[in-house]
PDB file of C-alpha atoms and ligand atoms in Angstrom:
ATOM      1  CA  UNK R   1       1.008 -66.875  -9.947  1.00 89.00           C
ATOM      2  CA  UNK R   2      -1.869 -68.647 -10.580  1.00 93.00           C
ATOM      3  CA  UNK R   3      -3.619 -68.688 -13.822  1.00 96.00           C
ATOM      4  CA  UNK R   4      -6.930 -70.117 -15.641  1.00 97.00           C
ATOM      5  CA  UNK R   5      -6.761 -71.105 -18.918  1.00 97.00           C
ATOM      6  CA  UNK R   6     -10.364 -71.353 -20.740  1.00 98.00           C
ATOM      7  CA  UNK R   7     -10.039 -73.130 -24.028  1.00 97.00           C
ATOM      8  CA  UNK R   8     -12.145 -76.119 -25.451  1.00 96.00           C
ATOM      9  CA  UNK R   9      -9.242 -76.973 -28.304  1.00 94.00           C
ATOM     10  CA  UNK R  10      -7.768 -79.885 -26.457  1.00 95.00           C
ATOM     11  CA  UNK R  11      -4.317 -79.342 -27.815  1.00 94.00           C
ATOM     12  CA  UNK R  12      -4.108 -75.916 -27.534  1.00 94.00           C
ATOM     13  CA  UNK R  13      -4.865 -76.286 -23.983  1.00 96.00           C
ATOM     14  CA  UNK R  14      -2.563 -78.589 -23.350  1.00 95.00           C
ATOM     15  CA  UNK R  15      -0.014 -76.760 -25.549  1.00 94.00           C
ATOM     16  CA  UNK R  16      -0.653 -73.467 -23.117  1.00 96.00           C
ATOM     17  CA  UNK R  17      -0.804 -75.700 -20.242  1.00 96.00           C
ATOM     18  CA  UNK R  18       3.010 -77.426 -20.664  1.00 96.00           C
ATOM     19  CA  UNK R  19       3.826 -73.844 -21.432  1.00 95.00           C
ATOM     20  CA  UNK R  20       3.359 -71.796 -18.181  1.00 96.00           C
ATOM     21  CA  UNK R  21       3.954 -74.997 -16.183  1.00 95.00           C
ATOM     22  CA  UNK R  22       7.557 -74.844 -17.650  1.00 94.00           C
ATOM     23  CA  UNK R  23       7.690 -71.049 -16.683  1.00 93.00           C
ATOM     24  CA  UNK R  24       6.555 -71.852 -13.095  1.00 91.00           C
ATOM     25  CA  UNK R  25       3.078 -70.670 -13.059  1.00 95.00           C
ATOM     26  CA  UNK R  26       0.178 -72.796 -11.199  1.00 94.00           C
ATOM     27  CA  UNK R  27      -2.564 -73.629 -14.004  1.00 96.00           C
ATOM     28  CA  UNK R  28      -5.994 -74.750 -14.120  1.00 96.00           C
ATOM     29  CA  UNK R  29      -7.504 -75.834 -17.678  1.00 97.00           C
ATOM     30  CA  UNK R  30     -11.270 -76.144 -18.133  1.00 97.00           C
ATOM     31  CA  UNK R  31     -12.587 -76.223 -22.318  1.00 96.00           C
ATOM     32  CA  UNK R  32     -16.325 -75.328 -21.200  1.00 96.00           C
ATOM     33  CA  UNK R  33     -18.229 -71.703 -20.882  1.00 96.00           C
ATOM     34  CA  UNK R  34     -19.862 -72.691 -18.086  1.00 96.00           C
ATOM     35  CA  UNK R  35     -17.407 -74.398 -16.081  1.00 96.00           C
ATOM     36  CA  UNK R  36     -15.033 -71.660 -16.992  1.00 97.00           C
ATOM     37  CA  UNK R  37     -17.392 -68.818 -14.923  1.00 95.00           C
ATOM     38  CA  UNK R  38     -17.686 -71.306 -11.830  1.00 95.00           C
ATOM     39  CA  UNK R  39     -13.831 -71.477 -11.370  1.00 96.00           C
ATOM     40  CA  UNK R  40     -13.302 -67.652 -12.436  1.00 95.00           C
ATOM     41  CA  UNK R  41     -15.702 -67.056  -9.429  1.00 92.00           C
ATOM     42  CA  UNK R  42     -14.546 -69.206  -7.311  1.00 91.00           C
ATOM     43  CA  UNK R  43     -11.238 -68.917  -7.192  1.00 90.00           C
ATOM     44  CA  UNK R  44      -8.717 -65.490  -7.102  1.00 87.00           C
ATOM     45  CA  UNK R  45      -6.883 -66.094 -10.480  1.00 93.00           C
ATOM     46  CA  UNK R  46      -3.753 -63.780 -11.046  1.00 92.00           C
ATOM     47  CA  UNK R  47      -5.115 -63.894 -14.826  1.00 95.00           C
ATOM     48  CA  UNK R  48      -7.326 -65.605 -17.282  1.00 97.00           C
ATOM     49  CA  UNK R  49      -6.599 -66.312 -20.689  1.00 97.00           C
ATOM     50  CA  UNK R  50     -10.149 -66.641 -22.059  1.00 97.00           C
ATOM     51  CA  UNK R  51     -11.015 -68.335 -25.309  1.00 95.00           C
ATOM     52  CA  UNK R  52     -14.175 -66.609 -27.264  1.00 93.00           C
ATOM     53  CA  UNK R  53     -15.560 -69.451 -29.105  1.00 91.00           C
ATOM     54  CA  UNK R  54     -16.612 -71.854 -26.584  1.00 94.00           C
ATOM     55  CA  UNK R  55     -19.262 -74.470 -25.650  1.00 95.00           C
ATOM     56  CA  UNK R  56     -22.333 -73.381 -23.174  1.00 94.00           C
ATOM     57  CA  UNK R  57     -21.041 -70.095 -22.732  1.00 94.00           C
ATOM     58  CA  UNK R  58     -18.920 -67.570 -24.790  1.00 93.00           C
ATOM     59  CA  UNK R  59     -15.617 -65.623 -23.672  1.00 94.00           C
ATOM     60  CA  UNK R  60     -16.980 -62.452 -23.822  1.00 93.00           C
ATOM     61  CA  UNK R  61     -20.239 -63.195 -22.188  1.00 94.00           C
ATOM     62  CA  UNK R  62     -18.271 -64.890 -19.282  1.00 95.00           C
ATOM     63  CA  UNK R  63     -16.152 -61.375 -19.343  1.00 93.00           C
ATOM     64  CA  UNK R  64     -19.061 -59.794 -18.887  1.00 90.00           C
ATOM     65  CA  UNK R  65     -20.044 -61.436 -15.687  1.00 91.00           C
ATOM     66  CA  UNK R  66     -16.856 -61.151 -14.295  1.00 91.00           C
ATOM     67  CA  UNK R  67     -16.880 -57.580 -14.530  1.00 86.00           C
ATOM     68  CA  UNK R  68     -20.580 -57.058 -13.932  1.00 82.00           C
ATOM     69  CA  UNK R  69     -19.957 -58.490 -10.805  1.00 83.00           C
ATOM     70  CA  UNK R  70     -16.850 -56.275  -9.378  1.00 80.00           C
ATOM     71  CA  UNK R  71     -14.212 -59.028 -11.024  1.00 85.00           C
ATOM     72  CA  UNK R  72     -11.016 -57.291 -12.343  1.00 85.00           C
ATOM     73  CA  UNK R  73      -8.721 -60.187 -13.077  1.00 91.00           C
ATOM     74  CA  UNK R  74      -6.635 -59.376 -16.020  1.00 93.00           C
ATOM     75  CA  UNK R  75      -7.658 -61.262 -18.885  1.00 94.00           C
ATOM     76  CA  UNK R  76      -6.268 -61.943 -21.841  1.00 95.00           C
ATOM     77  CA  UNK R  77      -8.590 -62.774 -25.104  1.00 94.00           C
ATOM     78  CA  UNK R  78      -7.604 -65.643 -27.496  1.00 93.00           C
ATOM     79  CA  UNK R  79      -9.805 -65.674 -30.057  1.00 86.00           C
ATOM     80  CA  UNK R  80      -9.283 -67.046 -34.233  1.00 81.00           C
ATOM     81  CA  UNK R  81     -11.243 -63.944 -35.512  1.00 72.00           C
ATOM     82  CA  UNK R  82      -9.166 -61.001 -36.197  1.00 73.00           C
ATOM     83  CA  UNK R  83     -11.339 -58.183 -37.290  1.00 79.00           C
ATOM     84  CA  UNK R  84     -11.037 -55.037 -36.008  1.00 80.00           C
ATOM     85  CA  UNK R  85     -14.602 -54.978 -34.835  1.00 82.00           C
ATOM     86  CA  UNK R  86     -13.968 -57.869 -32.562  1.00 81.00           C
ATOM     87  CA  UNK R  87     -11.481 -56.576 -30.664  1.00 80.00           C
ATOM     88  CA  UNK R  88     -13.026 -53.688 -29.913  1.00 81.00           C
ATOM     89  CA  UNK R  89     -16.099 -55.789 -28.785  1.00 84.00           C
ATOM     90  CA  UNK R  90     -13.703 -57.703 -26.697  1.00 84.00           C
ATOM     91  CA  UNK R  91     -12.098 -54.539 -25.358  1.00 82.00           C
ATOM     92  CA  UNK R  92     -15.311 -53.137 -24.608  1.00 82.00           C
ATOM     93  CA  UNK R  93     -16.315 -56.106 -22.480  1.00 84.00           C
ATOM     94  CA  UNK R  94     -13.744 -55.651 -20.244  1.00 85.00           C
ATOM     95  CA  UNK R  95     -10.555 -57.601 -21.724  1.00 90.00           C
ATOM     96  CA  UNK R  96      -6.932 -55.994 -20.938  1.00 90.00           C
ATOM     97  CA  UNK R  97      -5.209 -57.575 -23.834  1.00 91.00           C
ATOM     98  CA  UNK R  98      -5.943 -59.608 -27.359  1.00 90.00           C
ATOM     99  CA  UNK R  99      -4.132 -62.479 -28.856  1.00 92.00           C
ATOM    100  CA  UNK R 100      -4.701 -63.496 -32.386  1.00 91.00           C
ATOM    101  CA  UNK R 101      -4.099 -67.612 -32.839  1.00 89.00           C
ATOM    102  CA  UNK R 102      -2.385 -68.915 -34.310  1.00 89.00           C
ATOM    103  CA  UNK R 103       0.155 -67.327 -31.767  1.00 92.00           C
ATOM    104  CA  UNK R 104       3.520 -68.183 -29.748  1.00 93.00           C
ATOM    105  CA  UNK R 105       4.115 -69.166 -26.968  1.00 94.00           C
ATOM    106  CA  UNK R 106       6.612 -66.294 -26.081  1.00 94.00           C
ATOM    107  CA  UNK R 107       4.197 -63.933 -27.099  1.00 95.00           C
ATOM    108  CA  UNK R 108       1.181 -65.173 -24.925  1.00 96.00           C
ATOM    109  CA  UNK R 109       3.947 -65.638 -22.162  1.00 94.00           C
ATOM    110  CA  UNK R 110       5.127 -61.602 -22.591  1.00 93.00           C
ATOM    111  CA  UNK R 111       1.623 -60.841 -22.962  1.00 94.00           C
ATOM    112  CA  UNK R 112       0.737 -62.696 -19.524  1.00 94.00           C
ATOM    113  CA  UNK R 113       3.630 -61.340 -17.574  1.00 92.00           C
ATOM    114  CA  UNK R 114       2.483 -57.988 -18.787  1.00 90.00           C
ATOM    115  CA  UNK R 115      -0.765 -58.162 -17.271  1.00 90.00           C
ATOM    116  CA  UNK R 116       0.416 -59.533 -13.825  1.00 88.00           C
ATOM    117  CA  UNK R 117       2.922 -56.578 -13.737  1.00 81.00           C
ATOM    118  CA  UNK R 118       1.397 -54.560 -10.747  1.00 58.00           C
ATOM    119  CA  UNK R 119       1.281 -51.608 -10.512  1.00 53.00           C
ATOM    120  CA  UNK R 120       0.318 -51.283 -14.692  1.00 44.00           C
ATOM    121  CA  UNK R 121       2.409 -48.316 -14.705  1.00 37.00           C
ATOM    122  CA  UNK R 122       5.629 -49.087 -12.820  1.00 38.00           C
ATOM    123  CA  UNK R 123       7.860 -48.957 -15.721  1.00 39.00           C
ATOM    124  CA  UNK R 124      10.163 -51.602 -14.109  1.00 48.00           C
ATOM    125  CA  UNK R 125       9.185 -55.163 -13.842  1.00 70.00           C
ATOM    126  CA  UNK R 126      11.534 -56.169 -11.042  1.00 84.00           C
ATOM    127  CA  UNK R 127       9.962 -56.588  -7.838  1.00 88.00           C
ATOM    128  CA  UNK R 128      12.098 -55.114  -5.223  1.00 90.00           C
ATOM    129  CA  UNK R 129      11.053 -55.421  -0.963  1.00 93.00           C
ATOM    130  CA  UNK R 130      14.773 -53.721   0.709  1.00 92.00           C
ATOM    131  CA  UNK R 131      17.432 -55.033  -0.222  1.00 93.00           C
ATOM    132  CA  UNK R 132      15.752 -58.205  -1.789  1.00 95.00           C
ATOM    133  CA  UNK R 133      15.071 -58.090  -5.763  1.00 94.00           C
ATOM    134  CA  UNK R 134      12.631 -60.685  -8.320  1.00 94.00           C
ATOM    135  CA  UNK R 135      13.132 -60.481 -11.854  1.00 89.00           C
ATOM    136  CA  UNK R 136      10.111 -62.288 -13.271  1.00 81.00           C
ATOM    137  CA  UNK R 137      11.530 -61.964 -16.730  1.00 75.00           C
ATOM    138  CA  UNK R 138      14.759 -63.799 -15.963  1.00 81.00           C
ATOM    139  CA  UNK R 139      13.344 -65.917 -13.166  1.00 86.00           C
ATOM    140  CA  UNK R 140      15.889 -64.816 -10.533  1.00 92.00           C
ATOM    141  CA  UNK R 141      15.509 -63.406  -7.036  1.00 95.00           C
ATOM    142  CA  UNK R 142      19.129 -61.917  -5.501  1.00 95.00           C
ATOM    143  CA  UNK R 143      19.399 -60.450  -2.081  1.00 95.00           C
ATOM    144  CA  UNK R 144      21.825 -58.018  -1.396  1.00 91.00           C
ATOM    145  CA  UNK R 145      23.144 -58.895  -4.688  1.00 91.00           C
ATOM    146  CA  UNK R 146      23.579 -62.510  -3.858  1.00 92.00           C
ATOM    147  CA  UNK R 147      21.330 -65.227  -6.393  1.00 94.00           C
ATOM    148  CA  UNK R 148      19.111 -67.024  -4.315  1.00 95.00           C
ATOM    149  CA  UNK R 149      18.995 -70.877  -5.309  1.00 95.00           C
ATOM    150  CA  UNK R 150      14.756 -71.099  -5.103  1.00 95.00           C
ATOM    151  CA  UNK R 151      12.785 -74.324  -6.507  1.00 94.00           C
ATOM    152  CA  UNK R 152       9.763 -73.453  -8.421  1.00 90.00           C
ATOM    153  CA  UNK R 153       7.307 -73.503  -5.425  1.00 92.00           C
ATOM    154  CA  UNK R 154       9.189 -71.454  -3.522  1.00 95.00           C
ATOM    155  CA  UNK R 155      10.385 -68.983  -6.217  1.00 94.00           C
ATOM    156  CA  UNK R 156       6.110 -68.813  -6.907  1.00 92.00           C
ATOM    157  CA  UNK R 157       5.487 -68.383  -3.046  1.00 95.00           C
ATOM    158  CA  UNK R 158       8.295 -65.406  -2.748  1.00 96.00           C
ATOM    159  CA  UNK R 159       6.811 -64.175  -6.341  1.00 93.00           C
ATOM    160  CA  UNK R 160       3.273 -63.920  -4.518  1.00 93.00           C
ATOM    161  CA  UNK R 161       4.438 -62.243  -1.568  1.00 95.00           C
ATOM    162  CA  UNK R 162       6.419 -59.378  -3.537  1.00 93.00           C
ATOM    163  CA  UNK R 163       3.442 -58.479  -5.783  1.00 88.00           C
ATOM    164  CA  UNK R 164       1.441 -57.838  -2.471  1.00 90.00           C
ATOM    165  CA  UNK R 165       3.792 -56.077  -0.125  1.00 89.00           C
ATOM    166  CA  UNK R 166       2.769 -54.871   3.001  1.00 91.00           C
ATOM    167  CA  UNK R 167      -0.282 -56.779   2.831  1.00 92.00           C
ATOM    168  CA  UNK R 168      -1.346 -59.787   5.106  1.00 94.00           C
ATOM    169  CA  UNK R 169      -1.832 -63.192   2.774  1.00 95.00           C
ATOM    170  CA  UNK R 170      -3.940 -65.867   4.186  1.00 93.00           C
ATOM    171  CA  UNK R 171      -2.386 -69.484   3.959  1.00 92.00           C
ATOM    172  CA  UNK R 172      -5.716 -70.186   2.383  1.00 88.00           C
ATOM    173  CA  UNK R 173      -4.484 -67.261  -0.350  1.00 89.00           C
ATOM    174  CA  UNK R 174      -1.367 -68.528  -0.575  1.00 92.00           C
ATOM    175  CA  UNK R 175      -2.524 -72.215  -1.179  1.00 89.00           C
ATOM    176  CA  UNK R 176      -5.060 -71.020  -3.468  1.00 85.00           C
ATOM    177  CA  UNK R 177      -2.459 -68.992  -5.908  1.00 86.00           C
ATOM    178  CA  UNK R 178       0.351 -71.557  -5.738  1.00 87.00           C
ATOM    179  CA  UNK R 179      -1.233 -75.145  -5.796  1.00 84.00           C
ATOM    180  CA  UNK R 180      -4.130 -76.183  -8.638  1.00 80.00           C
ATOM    181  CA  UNK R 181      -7.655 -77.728  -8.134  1.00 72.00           C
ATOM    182  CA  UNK R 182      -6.208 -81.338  -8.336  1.00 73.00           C
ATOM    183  CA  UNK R 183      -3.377 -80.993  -5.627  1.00 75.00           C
ATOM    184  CA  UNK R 184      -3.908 -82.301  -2.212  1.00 76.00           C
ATOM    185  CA  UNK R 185      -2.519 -80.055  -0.336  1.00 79.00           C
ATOM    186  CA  UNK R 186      -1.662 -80.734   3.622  1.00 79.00           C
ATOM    187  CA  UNK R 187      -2.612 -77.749   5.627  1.00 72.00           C
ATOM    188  CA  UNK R 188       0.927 -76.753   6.975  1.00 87.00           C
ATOM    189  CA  UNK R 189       2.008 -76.651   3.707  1.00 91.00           C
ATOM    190  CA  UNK R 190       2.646 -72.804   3.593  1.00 93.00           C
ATOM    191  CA  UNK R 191       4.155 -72.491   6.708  1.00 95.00           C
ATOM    192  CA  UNK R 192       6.641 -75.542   5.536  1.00 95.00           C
ATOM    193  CA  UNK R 193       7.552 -73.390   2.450  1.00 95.00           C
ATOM    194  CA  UNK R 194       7.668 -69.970   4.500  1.00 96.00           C
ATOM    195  CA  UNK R 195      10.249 -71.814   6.480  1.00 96.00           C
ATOM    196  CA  UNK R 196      12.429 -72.907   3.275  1.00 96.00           C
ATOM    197  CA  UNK R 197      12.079 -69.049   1.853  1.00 96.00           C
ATOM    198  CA  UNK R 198      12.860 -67.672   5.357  1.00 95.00           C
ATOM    199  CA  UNK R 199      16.226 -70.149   5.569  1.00 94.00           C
ATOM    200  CA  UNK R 200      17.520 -68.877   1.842  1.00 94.00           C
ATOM    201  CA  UNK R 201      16.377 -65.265   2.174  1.00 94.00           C
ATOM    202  CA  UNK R 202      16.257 -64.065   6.252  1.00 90.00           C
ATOM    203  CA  UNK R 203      19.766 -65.760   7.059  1.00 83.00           C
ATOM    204  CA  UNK R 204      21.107 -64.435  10.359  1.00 74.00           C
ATOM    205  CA  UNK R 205      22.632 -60.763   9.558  1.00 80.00           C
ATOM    206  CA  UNK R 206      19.632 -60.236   7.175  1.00 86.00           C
ATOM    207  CA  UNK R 207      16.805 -57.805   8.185  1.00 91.00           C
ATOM    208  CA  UNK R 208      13.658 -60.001   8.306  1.00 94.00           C
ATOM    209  CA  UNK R 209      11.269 -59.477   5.094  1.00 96.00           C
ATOM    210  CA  UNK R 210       8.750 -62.079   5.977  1.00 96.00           C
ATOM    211  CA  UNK R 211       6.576 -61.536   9.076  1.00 96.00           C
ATOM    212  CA  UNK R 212       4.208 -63.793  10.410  1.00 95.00           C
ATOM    213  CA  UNK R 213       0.999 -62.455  11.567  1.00 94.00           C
ATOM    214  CA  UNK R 214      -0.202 -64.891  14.340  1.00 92.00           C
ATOM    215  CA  UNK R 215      -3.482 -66.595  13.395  1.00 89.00           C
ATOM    216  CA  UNK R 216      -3.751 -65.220   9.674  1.00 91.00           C
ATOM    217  CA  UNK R 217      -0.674 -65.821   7.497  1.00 94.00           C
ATOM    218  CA  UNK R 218       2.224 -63.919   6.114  1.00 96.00           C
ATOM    219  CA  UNK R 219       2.855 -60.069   5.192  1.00 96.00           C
ATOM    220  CA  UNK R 220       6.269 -59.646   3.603  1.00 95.00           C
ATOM    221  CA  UNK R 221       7.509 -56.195   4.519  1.00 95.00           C
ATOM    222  CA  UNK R 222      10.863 -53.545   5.019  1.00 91.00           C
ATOM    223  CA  UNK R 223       8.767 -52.968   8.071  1.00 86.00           C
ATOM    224  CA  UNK R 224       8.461 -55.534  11.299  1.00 79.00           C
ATOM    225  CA  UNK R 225       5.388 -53.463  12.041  1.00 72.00           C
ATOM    226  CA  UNK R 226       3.748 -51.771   8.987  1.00 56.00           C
TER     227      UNK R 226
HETATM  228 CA1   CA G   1     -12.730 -72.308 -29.110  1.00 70.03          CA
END
């Protein structure tokens, strides 16, 4: 999961960043309004965490681009101004959540996790594709029961592919949600990590959950043809 944080207080930032690198999430950082709207654009975030004080450009006018312009990333507001009357102004931009600083980590973390939970109203968080299960709370995957032994890339590439099942990913997709801005990234990369996954999760007397669709990328299904 790849996620932008937008905040201008170097040590938060930093603070955030260690954070969700620890938890295994792919992070970009930029502290400026501006710059903040350029990457939002350009890039498919799983979620922003959007500062509102900021230089150039504020949080909730960048939120209001976003949305204006068909955007629906999940973002969460941090913000040092707790009145009543700004959240709802931040809710009313288009935020799905609101954090208060100071904060905790845990709580930002809980809050994130909450927003990447897709679909909003499936009451369980674990992922599940057959027989083959992802707890992002606990950071485990288990097929058939069994613990799969994953590094952090590939538990992040077999995160990605549960939270779109049944759906083609490009390797451009896939590079773009699992590796930031300042990684260079060789362009067989994905199909180097699809291998790994495929080694520790498709062993032989496994159904298949990861297909490759010649000339496009990856779909993981229950279904060799859906
Ligand atoms: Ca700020």
């Amino acid at each position: 999961m790849r996620i932008l944080i937008v905040e201008d207080e170097p040590a938060i930032a930093q603070f955030i960043r260690q954070g969700l690198t620890e938890a295994n999430y792919t992070v970009d950082v930029v502290g400026d309004g501006r710059d903040a709207l350029d990457y939002a654009l350009a890039t498919e975030y799983d979620a922003i965490a959007l500062d509102i004080l900021l230089p150039r450009l504020d949080g909730l006018q960048i939120l209001q681009v976003l949305r204006a312009r068909g955007n629906k990333t999940p973002v969460l507001l941090l913000t040092a101004r707790d009145t009543v009357e700004d959240r709802v102004r931040g809710l009313d931009h288009g935020a799905d959540d609101y954090l208060v600083k100071p904060f905790a980590f845990a709580e930002l973390l809980a809050r994130l996790r909450a927003l990447l939970r897709r679909p909003p109203l499936q009451a369980d968080a674990v992922l599940r594709v057959a027989d083959l299960e992802l707890d992002p709370a606990r950071h485990e995957a288990r097929r058939g029961g069994q613990r799969l032994d994953l590094s952090p890339r590939e538990y992040q590439l077999l995160e990605f592919l549960m939270r779109h099942p049944d759906q083609v990913l490009t390797r451009t997709q896939i590079i773009e949600h699992l590796w930031d801005l300042d990684s260079y990234v060789e362009s067989n990369v994905v199909d180097v990590y699809i291998g790994y996954l495929r080694r520790k999760i498709d062993r032989a007397g496994n159904r298949p959950l990861i297909h490759t669709v010649r000339g496009v990328g990856y779909r993981m299904s229950e279904d060799a043809d859906a």
